[in-house]
PDB file of C-alpha atoms in Angstrom:
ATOM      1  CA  UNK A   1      89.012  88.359 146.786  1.00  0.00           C
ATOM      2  CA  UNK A   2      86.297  88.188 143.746  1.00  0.00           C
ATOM      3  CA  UNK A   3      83.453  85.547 143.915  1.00  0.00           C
ATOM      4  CA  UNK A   4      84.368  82.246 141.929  1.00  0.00           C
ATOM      5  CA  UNK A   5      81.110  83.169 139.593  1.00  0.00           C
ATOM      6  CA  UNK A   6      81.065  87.041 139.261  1.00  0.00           C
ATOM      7  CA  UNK A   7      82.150  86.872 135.649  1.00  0.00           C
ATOM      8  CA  UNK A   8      79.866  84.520 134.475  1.00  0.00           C
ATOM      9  CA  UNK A   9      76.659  86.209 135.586  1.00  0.00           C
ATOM     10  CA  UNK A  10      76.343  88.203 132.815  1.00  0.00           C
ATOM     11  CA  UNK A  11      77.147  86.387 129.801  1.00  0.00           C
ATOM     12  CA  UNK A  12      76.067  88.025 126.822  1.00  0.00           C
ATOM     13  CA  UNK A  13      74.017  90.715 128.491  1.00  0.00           C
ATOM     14  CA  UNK A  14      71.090  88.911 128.745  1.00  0.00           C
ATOM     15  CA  UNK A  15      70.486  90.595 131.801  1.00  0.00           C
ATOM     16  CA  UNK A  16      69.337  93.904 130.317  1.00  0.00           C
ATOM     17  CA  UNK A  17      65.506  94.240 130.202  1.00  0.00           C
ATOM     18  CA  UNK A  18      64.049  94.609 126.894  1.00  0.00           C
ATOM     19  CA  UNK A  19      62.330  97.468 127.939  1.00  0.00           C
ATOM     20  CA  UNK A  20      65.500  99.659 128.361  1.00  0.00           C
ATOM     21  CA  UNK A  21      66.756  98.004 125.293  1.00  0.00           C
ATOM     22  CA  UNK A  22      63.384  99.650 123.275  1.00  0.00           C
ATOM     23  CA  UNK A  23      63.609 103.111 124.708  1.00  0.00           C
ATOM     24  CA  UNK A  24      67.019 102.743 123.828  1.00  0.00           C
ATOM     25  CA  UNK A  25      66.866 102.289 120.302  1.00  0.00           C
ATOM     26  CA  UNK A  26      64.227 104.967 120.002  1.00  0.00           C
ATOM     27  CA  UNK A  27      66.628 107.559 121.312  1.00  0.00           C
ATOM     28  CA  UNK A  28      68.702 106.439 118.790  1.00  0.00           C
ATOM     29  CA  UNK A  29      66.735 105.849 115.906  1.00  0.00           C
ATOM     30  CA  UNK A  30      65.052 109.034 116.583  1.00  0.00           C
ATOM     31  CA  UNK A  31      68.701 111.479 117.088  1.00  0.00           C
ATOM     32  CA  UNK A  32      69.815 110.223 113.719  1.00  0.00           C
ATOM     33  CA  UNK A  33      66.516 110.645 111.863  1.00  0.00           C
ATOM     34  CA  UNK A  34      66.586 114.469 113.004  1.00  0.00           C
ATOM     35  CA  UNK A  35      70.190 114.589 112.294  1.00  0.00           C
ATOM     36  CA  UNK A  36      69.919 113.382 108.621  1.00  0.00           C
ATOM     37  CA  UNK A  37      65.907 114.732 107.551  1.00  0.00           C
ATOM     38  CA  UNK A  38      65.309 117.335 109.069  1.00  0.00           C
ATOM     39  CA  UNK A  39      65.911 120.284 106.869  1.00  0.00           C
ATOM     40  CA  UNK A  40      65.759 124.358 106.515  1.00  0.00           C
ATOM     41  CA  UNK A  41      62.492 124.338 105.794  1.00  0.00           C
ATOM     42  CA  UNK A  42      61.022 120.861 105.388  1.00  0.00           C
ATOM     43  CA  UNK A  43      61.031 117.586 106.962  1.00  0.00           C
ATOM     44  CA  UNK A  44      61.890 114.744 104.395  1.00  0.00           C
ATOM     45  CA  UNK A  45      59.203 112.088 104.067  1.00  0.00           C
ATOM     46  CA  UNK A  46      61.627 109.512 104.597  1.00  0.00           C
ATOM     47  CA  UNK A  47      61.869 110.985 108.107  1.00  0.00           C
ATOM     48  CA  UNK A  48      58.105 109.276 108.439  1.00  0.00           C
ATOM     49  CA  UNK A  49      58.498 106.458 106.458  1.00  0.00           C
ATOM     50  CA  UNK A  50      61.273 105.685 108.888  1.00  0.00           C
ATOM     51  CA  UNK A  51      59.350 106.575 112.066  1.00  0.00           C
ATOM     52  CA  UNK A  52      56.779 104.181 110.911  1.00  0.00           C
ATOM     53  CA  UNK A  53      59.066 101.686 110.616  1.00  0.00           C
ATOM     54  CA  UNK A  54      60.074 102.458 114.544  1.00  0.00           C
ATOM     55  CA  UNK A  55      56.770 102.479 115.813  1.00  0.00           C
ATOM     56  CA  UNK A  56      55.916  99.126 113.941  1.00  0.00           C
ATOM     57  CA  UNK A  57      58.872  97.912 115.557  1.00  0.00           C
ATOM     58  CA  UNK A  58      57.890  99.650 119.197  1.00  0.00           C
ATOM     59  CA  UNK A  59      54.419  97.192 118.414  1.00  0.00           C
ATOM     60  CA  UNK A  60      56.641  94.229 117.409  1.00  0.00           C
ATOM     61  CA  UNK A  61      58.705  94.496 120.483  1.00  0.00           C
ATOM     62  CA  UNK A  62      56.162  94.902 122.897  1.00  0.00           C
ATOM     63  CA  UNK A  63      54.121  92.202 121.804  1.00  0.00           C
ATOM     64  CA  UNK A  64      56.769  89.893 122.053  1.00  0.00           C
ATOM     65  CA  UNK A  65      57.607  90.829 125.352  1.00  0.00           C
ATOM     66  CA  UNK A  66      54.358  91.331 126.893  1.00  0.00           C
ATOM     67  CA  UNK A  67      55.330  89.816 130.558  1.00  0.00           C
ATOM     68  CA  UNK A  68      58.160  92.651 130.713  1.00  0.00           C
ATOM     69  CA  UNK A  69      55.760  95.529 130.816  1.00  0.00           C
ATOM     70  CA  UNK A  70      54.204  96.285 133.848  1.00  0.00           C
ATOM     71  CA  UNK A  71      52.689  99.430 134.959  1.00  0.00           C
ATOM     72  CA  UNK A  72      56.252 100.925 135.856  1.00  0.00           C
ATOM     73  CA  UNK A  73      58.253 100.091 132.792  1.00  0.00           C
ATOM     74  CA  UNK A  74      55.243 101.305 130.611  1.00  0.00           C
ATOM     75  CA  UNK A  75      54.529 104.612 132.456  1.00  0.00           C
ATOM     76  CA  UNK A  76      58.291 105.142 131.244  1.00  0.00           C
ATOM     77  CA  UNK A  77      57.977 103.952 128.092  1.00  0.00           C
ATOM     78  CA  UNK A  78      55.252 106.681 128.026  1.00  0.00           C
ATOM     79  CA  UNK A  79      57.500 109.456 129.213  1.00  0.00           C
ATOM     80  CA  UNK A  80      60.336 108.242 126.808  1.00  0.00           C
ATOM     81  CA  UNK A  81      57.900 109.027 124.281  1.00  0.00           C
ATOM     82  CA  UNK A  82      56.895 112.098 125.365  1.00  0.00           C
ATOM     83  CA  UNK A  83      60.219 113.161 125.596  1.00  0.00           C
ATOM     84  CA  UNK A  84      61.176 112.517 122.323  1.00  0.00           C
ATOM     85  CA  UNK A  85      58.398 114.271 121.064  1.00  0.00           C
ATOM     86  CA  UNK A  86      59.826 116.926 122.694  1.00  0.00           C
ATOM     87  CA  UNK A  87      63.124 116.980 121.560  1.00  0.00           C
ATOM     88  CA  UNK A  88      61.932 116.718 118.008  1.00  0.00           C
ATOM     89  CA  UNK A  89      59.685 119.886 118.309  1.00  0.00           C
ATOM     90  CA  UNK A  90      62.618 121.524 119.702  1.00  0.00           C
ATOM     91  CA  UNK A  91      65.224 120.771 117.265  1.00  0.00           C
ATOM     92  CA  UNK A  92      62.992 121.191 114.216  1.00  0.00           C
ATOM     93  CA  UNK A  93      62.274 124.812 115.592  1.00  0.00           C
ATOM     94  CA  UNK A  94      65.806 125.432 116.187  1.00  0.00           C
ATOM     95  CA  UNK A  95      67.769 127.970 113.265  1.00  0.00           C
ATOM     96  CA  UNK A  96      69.459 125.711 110.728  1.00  0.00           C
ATOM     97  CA  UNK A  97      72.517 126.696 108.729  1.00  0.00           C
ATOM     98  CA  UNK A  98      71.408 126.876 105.661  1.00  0.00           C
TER      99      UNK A  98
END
């Protein structure tokens, strides 16, 4: 049979670190920014008003949480970044249909 306390364990998630929870939202964020501004042949300067936004809130975040980030969970914050810079590059280099 189940333990007596299995469901109760997580109540509310609270058991997600906010670390995940950040790169999360910068996937996100970032996927629906490229969807939406990035055109033919510019980027729209909402695009970077928006990504300011997101790293203001990246600062915000990690502030708040300073305890959570250790040398692990920043070295793939780092990465998560780098990634995305990535993936932006890429897609904004890709042929649009225009």
């Amino acid at each position: 049979m189940l333990p007596e306390g299995l469901y109760k364990r997580r109540r509310g998630h609270n058991n997600t670190p906010p670390s995940v929870l950040l790169i999360l939202t910068n996937c996100i964020v970032l996927a629906v920014l490229i969807q939406l501004f990035i055109g033919c042949s510019t980027i729209n300067n909402f695009f970077w008003i928006a990504i300011g936004i997101l790293a203001l809130y990246n600062v915000y975040n990690i502030r708040r949480n300073r305890e959570e980030y250790n040398k692990l969970n920043v070295i793939v914050y780092i990465v998560s970044i780098l990634i995305m810079l990535f993936l932006f590059y890429y897609y904004s280099n890709q042929p649009h249909n225009c």
